[in-house]
CSV table of C-alpha atoms and ligand atoms in Angstrom, one decimal:
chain,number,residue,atom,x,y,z
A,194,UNK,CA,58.7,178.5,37.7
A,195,UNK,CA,59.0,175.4,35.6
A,196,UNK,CA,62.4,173.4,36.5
A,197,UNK,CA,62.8,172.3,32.8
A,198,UNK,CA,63.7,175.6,31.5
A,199,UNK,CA,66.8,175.7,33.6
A,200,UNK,CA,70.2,174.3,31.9
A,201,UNK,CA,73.4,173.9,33.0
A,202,UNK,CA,75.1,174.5,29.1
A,203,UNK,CA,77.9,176.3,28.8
A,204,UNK,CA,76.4,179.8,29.4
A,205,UNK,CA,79.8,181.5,29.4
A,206,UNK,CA,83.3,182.2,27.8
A,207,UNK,CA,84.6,180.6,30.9
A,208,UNK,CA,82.4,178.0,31.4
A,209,UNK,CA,83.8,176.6,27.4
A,210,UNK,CA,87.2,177.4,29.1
A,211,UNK,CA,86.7,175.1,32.5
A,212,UNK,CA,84.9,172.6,31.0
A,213,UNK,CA,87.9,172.1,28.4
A,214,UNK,CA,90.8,172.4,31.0
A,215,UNK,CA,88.3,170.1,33.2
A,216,UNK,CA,88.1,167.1,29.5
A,217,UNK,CA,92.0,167.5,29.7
A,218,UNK,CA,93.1,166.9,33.4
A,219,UNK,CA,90.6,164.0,33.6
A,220,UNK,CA,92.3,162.4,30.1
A,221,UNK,CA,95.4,163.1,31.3
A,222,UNK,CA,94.7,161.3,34.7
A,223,UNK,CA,93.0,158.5,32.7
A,224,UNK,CA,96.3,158.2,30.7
A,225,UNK,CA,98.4,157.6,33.4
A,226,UNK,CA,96.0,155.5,35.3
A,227,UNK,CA,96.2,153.5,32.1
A,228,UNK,CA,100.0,153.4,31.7
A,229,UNK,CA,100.7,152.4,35.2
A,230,UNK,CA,97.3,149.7,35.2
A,231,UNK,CA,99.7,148.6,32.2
A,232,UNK,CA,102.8,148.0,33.6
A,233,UNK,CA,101.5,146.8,36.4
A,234,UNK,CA,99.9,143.8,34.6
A,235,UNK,CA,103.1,143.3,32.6
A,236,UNK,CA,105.4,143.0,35.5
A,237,UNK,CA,103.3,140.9,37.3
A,238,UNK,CA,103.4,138.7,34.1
A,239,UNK,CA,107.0,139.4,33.7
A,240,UNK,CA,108.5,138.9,37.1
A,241,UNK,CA,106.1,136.0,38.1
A,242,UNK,CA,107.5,133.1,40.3
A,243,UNK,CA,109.4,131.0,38.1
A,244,UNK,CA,110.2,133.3,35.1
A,245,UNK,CA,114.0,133.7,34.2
A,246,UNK,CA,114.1,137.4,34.1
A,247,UNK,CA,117.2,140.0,35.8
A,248,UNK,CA,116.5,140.3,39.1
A,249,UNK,CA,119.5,142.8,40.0
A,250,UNK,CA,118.9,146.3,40.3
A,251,UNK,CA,119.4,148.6,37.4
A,252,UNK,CA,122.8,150.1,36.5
A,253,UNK,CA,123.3,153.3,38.6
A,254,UNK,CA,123.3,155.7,35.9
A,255,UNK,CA,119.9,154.9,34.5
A,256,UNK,CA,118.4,154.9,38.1
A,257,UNK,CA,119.3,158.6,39.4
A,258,UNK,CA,118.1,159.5,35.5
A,259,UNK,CA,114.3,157.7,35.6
A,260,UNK,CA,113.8,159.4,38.8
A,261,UNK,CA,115.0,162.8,38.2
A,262,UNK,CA,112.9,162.2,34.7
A,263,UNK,CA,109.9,161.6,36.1
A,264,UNK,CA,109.8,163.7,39.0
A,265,UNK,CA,110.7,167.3,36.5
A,266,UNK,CA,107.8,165.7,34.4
A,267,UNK,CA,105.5,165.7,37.0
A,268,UNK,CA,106.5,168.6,38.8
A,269,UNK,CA,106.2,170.7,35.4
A,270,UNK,CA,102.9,169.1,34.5
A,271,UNK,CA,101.3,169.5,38.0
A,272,UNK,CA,102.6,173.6,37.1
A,273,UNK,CA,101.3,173.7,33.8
A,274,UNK,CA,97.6,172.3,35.3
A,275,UNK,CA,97.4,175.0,38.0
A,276,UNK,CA,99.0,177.8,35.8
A,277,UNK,CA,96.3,177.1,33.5
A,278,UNK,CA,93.2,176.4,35.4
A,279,UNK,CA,94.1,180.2,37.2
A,280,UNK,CA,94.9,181.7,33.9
A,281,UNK,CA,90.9,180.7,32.8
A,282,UNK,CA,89.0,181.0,36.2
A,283,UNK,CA,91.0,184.9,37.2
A,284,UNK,CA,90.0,188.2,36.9
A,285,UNK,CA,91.0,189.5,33.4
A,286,UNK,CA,93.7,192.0,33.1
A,287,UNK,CA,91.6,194.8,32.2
A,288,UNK,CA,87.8,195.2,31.6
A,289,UNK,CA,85.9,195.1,27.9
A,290,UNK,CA,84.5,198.2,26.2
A,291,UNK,CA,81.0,198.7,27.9
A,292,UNK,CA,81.7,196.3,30.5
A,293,UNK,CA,78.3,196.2,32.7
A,294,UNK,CA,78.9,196.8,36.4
A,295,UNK,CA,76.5,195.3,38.5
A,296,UNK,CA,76.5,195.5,42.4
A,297,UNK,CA,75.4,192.7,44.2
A,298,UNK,CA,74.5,192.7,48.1
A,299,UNK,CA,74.2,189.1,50.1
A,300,UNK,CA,72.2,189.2,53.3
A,301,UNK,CA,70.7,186.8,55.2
A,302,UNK,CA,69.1,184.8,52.9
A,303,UNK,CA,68.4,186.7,49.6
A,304,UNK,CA,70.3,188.3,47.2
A,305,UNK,CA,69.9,192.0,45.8
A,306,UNK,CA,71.3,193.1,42.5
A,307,UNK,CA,71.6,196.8,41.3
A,308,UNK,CA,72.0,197.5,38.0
A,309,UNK,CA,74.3,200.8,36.9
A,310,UNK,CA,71.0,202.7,36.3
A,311,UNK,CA,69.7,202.0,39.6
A,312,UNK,CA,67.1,199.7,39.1
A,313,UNK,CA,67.3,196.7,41.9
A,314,UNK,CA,66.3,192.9,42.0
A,315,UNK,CA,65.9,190.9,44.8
A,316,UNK,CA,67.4,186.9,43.6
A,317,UNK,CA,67.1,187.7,40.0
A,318,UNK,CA,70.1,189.1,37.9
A,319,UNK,CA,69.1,190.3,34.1
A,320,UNK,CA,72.1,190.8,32.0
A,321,UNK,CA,72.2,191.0,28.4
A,322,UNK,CA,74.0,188.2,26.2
A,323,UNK,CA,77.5,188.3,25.2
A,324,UNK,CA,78.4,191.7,27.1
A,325,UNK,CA,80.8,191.2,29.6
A,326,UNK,CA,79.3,191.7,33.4
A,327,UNK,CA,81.4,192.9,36.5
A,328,UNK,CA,79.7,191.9,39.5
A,329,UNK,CA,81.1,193.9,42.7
A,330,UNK,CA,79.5,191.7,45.3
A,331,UNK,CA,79.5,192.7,49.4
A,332,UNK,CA,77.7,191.2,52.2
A,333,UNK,CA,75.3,192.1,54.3
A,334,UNK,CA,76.3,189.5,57.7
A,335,UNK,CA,77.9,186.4,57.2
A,336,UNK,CA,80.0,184.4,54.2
A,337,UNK,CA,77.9,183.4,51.4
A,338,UNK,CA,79.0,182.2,47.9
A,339,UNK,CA,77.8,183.4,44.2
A,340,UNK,CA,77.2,180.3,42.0
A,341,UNK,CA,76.3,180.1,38.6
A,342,UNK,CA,76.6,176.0,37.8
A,343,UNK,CA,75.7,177.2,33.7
A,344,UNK,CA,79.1,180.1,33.7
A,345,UNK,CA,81.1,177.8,36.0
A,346,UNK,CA,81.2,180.6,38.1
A,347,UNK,CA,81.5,180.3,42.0
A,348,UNK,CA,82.7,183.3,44.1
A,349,UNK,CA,82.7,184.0,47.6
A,350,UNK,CA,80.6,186.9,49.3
A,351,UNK,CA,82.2,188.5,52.3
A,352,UNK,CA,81.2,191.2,55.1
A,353,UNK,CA,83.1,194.1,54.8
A,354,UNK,CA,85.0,193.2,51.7
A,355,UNK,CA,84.3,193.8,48.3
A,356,UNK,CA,84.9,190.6,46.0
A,357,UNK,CA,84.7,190.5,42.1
A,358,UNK,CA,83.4,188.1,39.5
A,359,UNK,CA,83.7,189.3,35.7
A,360,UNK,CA,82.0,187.2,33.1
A,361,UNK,CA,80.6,187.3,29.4
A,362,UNK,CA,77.1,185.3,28.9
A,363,UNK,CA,77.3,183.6,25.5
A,364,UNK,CA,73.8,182.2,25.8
A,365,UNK,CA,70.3,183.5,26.3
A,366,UNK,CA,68.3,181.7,28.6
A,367,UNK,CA,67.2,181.0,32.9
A,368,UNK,CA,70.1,179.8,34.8
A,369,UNK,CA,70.5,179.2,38.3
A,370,UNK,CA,71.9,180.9,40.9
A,371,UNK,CA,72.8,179.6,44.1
A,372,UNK,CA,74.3,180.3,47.5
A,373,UNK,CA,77.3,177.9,48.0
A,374,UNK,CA,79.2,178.5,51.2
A,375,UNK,CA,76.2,177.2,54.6
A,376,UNK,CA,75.1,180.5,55.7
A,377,UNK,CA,72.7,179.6,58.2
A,378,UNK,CA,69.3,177.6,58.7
A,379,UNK,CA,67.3,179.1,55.0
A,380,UNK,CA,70.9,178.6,53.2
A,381,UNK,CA,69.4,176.1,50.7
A,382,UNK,CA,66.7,178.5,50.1
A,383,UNK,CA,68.8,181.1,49.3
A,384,UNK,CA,68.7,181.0,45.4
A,385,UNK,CA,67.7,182.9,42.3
A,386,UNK,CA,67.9,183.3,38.9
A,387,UNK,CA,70.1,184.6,36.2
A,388,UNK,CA,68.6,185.8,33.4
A,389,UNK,CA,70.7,186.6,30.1
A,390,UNK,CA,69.0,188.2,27.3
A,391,UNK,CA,69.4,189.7,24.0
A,392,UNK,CA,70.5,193.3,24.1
A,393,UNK,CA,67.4,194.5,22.7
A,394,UNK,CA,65.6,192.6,25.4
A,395,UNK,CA,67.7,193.8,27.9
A,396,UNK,CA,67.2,197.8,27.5
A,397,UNK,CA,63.5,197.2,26.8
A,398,UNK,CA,63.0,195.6,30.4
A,399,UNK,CA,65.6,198.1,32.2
A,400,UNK,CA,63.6,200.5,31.1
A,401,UNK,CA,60.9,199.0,32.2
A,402,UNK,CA,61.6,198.7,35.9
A,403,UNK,CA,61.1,201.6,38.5
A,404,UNK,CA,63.9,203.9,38.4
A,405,UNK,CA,65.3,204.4,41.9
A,406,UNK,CA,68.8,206.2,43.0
A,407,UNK,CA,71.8,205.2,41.6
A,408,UNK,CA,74.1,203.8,43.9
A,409,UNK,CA,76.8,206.6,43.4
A,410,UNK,CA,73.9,209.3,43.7
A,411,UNK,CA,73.1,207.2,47.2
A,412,UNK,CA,76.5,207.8,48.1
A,413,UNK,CA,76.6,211.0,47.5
A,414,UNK,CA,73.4,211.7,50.3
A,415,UNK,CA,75.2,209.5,52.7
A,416,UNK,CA,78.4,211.3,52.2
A,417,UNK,CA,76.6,214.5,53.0
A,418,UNK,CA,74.8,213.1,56.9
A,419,UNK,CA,77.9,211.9,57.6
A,420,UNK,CA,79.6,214.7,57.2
A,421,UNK,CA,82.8,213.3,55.3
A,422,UNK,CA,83.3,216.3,53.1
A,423,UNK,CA,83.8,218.5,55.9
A,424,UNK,CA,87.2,216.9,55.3
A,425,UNK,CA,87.3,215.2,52.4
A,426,UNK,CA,86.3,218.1,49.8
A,427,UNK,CA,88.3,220.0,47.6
A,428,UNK,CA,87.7,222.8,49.6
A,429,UNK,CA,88.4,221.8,53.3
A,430,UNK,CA,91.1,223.1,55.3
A,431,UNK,CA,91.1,219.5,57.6
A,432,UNK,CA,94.4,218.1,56.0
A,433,UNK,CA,92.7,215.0,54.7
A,434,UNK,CA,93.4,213.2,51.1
A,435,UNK,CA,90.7,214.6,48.7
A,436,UNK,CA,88.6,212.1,46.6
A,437,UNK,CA,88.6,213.8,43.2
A,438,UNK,CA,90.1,211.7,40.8
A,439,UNK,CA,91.0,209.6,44.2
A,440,UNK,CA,89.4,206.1,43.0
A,441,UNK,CA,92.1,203.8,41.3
A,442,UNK,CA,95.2,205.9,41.8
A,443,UNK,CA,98.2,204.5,43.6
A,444,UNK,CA,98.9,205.9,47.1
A,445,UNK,CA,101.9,205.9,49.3
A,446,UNK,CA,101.2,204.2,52.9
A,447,UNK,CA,102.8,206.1,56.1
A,448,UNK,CA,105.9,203.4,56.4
A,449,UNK,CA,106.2,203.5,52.4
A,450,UNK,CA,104.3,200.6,50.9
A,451,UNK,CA,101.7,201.4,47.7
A,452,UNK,CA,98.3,200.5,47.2
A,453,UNK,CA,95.9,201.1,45.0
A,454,UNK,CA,92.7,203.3,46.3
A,455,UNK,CA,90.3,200.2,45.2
A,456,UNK,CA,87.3,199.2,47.0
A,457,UNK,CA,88.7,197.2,49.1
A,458,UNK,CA,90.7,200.1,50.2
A,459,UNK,CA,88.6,202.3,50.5
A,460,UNK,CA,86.0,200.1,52.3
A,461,UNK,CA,88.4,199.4,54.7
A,462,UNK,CA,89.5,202.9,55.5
A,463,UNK,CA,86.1,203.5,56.2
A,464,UNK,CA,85.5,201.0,59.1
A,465,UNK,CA,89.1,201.0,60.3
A,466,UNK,CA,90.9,204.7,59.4
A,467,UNK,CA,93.4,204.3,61.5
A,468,UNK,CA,95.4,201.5,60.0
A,469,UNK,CA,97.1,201.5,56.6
A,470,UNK,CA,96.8,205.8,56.2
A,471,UNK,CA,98.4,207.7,53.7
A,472,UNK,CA,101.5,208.9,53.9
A,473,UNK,CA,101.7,212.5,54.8
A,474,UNK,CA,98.5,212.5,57.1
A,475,UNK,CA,97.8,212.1,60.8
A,476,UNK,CA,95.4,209.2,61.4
A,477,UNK,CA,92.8,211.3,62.8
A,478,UNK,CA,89.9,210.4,61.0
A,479,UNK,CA,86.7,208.2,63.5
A,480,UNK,CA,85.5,204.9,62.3
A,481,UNK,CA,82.1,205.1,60.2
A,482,UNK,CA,82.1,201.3,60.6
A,483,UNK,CA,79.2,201.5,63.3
A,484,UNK,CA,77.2,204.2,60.9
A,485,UNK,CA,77.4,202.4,57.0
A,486,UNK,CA,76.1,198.6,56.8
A,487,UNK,CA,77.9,196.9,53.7
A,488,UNK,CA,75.0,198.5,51.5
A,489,UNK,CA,75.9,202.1,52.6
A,490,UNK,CA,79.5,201.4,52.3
A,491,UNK,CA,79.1,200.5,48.6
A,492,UNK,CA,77.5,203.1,47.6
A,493,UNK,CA,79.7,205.4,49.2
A,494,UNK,CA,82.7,203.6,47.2
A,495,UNK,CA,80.7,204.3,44.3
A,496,UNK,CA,80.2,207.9,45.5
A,497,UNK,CA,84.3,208.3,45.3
A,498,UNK,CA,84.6,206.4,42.3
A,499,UNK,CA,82.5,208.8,40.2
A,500,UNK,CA,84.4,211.9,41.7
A,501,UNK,CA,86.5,213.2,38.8
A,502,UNK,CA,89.7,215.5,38.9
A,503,UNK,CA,88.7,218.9,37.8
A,504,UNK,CA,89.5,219.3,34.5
A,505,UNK,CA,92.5,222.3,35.0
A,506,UNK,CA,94.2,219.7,37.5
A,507,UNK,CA,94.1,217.0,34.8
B,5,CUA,CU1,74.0,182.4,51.7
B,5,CUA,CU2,74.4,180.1,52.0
């Protein structure tokens, strides 16, 4: 692979967005380096040895009003600067039209992409330009990191837990992709590449690569050897919460707090059933935490997430 064809150009809505917010902070900074540089100098000139100049303090009024002046402007600055850099690095409030969900799996020290047809990658991501991309990312043993230097995208990869990144590529081309967060002895090694290309591109390799399983039809063959719809179908007479139309609707907690039925919950109720269960049913459900590795246990997420409500309950 030749070096030179990498950039690190804007490759991203965001990237535009952090670089500007990035230009801004740092002129702002410069601008007050500059004022106080200033005053500095001319109050050394000022108030050197030997000038005649009032040495007294400064009525009282005008004192308790600099310093209440200038501590509201910095305070509503410094909010302004974080409000801002969140608002353009956080997830968006709800996805695009044909959003791409891609699920990404960090192991020890590679990383393996799955596109929503099935087709997998081992540290190479192909996404088309200018769609926006949903990356649910897992891992497979310790923390790692997602970075994209070209999106401005950087994204911790955790065990157990699901974590997001959305983005929109803007720009066709090879970009890099590296593991951020030390992961062990091959962690510098652990690298890849993103490849964005035009959507005509795109479909023609997809449909190029082998087809294997989708990850929800995975799910749906490790939902069956572990047995969970012995309880968990529409049919069972276990009182357990069915998963029809389950993904993304808001539960009730025994002890009355909400939460949404997300990955994360899910995942978690998995590996740990007893805690946080829904109100209304006895925590009798055994761990599977032993059974799924992270790879299992997303594709049995994606299993529940593509179980719709029957149409008459709708
Ligand atoms: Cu994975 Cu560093």
């Amino acid at each position: 692979m030749n070096p030179a064809r990498y950039t690190i150009a804007e490759a991203s809505k965001n990237a535009v967005q952090v670089d500007f917010a990035f230009a801004t902070v740092l002129a702002i900074s410069l601008a007050i380096f500059l004022l106080l540089l200033g005053l500095l100098v001319a109050f050394a000139i000022r108030y050197r040895r030997g000038t005649r100049a009032w040495r007294g303090p400064l009525p009282k009024l005008l004192q308790r009003e600099i310093e209440i002046g200038w501590t509201t402007a910095t305070v509503f600055l410094a909010i302004f600067i974080f409000w801002w850099f969140v608002a353009g690095t956080g997830l968006p409030p709800r996805a695009a039209p044909h959003q791409l969900e891609i699920h990404v799996v960090a192991k020890q020290w590679m990383w393996k992409t799955q596109q929503p047809n099935g087709a997998r990658e081992i540290d190479a991501l192909h996404v088309p330009v200018g769609r926006q991309v949903r990356l649910v990312m897992t891992s497979q043993d310790v923390i790692h990191s997602f970075y994209v230097p070209a999106f401005r995208l950087k994204q911790d990869v955790l065990p157990v837990r699901s974590t997001e990144l959305v983005f929109t590529p803007t720009r066709t081309g090879k970009y890099h992709l590296f593991c951020a967060e030390y992961c062990g002895t091959q962690h510098s090694r652990m690298r890849g590449d993103v490849v964005v290309m035009s959507e005509h591109d795109y479909t023609r390799w997809l449909a190029m690569q082998p087809h294997s399983e989708t990850l929800a039809s995975e799910g749906e063959r490790l939902f069956a050897s572990f047995g969970c719809g012995a309880c968990h179908s529409d049919t069972s007479q276990v009182r357990a919460p069915k998963l029809s139309g389950f993904y993304g609707t808001t539960v009730i907690l025994a002890g009355g707090k909400r939460t949404t039925a997300d990955a994360a919950y899910i995942t978690a109720k998995i590996v740990n059933p007893r805690a946080e269960t829904v109100a209304g049913f006895a925590p009798i459900m055994p761990s599977y935490g032993a059974l799924a590795d992270p790879a299992d246990l997303e594709a049995l997420v994606a299993y529940i997430k593509s179980l719709k409500k029957p149409e008459k309950e709708r």
